Coordinates of C-alpha atoms in Angstrom, one line a residue:
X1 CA 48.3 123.4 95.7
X2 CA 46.6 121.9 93.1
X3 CA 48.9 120.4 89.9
X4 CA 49.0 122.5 87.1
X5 CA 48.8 119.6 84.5
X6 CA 45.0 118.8 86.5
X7 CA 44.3 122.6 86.1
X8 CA 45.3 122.3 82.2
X9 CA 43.5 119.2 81.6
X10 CA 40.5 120.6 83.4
X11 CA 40.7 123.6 80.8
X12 CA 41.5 121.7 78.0
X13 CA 38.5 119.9 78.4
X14 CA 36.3 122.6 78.9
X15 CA 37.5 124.8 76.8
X16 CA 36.5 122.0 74.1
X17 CA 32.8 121.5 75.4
X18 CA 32.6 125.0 76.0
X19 CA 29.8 125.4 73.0
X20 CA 27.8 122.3 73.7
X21 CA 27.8 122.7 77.6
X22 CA 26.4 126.2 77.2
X23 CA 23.5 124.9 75.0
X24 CA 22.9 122.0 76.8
X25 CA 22.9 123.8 80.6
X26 CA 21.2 127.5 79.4
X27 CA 17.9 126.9 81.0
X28 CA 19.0 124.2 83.7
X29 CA 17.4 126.0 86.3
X30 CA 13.5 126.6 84.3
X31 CA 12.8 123.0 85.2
X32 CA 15.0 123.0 88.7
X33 CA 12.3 124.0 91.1
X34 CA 14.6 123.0 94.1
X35 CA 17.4 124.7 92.7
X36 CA 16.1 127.8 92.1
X37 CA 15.3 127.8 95.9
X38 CA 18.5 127.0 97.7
X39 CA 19.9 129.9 95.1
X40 CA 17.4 132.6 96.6
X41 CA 17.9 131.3 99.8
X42 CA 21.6 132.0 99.0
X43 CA 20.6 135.0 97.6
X44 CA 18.4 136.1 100.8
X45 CA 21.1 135.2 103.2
X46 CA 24.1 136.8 101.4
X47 CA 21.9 140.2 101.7
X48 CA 20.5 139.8 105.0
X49 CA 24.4 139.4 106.1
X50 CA 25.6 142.5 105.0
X51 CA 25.3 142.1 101.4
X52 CA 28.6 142.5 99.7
X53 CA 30.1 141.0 96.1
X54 CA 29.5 137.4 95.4
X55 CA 31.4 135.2 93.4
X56 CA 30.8 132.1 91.2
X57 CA 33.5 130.1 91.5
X58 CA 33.6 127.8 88.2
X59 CA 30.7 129.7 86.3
X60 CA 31.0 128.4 83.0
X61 CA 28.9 130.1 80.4
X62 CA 27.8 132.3 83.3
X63 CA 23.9 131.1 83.3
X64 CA 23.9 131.1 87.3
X65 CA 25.8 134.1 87.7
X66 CA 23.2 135.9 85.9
X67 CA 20.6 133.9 87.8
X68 CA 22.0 135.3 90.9
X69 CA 22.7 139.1 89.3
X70 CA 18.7 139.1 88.7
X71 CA 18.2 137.5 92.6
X72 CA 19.4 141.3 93.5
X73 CA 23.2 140.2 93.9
X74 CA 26.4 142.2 92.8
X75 CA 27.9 138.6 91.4
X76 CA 30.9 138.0 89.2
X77 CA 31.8 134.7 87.8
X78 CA 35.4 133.4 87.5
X79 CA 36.6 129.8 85.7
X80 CA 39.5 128.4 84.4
X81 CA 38.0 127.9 81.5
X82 CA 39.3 131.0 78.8
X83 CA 36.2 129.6 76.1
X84 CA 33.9 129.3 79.1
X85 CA 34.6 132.9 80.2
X86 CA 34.0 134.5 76.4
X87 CA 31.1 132.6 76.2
X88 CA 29.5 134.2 79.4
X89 CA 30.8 137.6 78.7
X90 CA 28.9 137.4 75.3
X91 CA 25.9 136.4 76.7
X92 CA 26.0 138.9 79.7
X93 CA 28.0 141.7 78.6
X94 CA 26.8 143.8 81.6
X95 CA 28.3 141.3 84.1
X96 CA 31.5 141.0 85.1
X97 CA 34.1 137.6 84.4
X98 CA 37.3 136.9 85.1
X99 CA 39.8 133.4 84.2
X100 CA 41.2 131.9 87.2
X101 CA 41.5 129.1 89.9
X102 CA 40.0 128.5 92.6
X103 CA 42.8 128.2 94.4
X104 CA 44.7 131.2 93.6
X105 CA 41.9 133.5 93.5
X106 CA 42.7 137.2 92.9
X107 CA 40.8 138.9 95.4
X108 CA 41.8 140.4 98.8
X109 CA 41.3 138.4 102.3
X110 CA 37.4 139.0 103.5
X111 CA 36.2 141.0 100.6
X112 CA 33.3 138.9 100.0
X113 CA 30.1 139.0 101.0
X114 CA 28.9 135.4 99.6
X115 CA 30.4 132.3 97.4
X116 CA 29.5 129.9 95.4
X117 CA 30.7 126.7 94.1
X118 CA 28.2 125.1 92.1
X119 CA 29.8 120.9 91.3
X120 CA 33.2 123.6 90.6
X121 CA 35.3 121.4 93.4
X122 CA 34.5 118.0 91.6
X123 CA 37.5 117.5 89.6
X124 CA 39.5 118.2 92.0
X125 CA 41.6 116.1 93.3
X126 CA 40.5 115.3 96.7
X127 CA 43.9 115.7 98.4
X128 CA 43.9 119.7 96.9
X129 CA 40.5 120.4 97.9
X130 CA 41.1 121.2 101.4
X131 CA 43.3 124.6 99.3
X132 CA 40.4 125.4 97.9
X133 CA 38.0 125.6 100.3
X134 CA 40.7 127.5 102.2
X135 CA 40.8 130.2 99.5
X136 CA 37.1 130.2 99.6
X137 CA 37.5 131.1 103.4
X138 CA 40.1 133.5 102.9
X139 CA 37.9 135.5 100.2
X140 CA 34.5 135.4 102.3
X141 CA 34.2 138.6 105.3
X142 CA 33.3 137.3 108.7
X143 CA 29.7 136.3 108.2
X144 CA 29.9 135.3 104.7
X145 CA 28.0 132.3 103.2
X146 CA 29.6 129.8 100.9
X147 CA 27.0 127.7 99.2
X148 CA 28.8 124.4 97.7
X149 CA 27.3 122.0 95.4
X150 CA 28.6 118.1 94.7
X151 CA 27.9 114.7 93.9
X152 CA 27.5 112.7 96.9
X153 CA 29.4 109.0 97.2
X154 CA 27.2 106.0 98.2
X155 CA 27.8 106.1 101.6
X156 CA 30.8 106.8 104.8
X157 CA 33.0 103.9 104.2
X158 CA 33.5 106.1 100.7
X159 CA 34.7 109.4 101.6
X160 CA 35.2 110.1 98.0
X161 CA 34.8 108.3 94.9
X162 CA 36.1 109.2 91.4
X163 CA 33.9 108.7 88.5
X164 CA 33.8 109.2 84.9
X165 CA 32.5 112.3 83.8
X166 CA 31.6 113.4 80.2
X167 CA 34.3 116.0 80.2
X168 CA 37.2 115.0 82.6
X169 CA 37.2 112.6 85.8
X170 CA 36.2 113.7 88.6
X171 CA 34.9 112.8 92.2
X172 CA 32.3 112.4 94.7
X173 CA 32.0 113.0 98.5
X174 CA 30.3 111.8 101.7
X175 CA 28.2 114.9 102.6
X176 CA 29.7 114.7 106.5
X177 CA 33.4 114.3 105.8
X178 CA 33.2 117.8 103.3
X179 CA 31.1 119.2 106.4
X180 CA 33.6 118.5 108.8
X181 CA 36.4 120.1 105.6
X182 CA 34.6 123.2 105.9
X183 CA 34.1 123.3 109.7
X184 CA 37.9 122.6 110.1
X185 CA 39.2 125.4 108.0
X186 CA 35.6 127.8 110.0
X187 CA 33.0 127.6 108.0
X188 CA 30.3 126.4 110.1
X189 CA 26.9 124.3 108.0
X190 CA 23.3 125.6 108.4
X191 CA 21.7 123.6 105.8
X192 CA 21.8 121.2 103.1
X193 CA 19.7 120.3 100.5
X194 CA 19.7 116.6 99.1
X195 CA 17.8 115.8 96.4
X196 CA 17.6 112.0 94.8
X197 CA 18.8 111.7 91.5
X198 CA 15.6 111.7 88.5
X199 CA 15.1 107.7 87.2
X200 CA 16.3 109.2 83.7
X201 CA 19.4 110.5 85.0
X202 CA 22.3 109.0 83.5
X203 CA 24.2 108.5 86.9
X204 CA 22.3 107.5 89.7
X205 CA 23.5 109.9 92.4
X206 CA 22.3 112.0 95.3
X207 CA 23.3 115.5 94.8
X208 CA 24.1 117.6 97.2
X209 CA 24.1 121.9 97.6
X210 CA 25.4 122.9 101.1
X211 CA 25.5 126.7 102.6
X212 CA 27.9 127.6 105.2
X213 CA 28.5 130.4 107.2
X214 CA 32.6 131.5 107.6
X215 CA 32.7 132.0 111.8
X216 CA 34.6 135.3 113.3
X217 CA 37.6 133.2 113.7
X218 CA 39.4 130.0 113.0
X219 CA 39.2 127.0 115.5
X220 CA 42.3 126.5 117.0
X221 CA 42.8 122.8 114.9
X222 CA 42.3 125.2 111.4
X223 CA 44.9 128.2 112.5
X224 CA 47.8 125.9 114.5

């Protein structure tokens, strides 16, 4: 479980840059080509499953929530973040959000039809993140796609690596060890989307969006 003095520091620190991250991320995705399309493919798969509620997990002012709302989805956001969430229910009053963690969500086992985790897992600390993306299987129905975003590290002898970010540390992961996380706990890859970081970019990383698919039932290593 994860610490509650790294949950309050996490909303501590967001709750301060709660004004400036919402101007500076607003219209992220109008010049995200790529983005936008791993997000409808989300989008396409979550309906073609069965449909169902989707959450954002760690949805900040609530930009991508709505992104997803107007993809056709019945979305809610969640974050730990209490300024984060006032913020997104002003700017989308007809949306529903809620403040929580990740790894205590309050919603019943299987009740949803899609997740996503969009760089929400990155300050956590990488011996709680196992937790979370249990919670995240616990939430999804059989079927249900989980589409998790992160920093990548530089390579596999660097399963993760912390860095400094603008708001509170946080880490990065080798792409195959969070695969092999997720297919653990059964939730089984389908695709990934890389993309190299832009020569302006103040960190030079890879970044990484993955969707996975949560399997019927638990291999017998993730349920002994």
């Amino acid at each position: 479980m994860i610490e509650d003095d790294v949950l309050s520091a996490t909303r501590e620190a967001y709750d301060g840059a709660a004004v400036e991250y919402a101007q500076l991320f607003r219209h992220t995705l109008h010049d995200s080509p790529l983005d936008r399309a791993i997000l409808g493919a989300f989008a396409e798969v979550v309906i073609a499953s069965g449909g169902g509620q989707v959450a954002d997990l760690g949805c900040g002012p609530g930009h991508i929530t709505a992104y997803l709302g107007g993809l056709g989805l019945e979305v809610c956001g969640v974050d730990v973040s209490p300024a984060m969430i006032e913020l997104a229910r002003e700017a989308h009053p007809g949306l529903l959000f809620d403040i929580g963690a990740m790894a205590t969500l309050d919603i019943d086992d299987g009740m949803l039809g899609g997740v996503l985790s969009r760089w929400s897992i990155i300050h956590t600390p990488p011996q709680d993140v196992p937790d979370v993306l249990a919670e995240f299987y616990r939430v999804l129905k059989p079927g249900g796609h989980l589409l998790i975003g992160f920093s990548a590290s530089d390579d596999s002898s660097h399963l993760t690596q912390v860095f400094d970010h603008t708001v509170t540390p946080a880490y990065r992961w080798w792409p195959d060890h969070l695969a092999a996380m997720l297919r653990e706990i059964g939730l089984t890859e389908v695709a990934r989307m890389v993309r190299e970081p832009e020569p302006t970019d103040r960190r030079q990383f890879q970044s990484v969006q993955m969707l996975a698919r949560k399997t019927f039932a638990r291999t017998a290593s993730a349920s002994s």
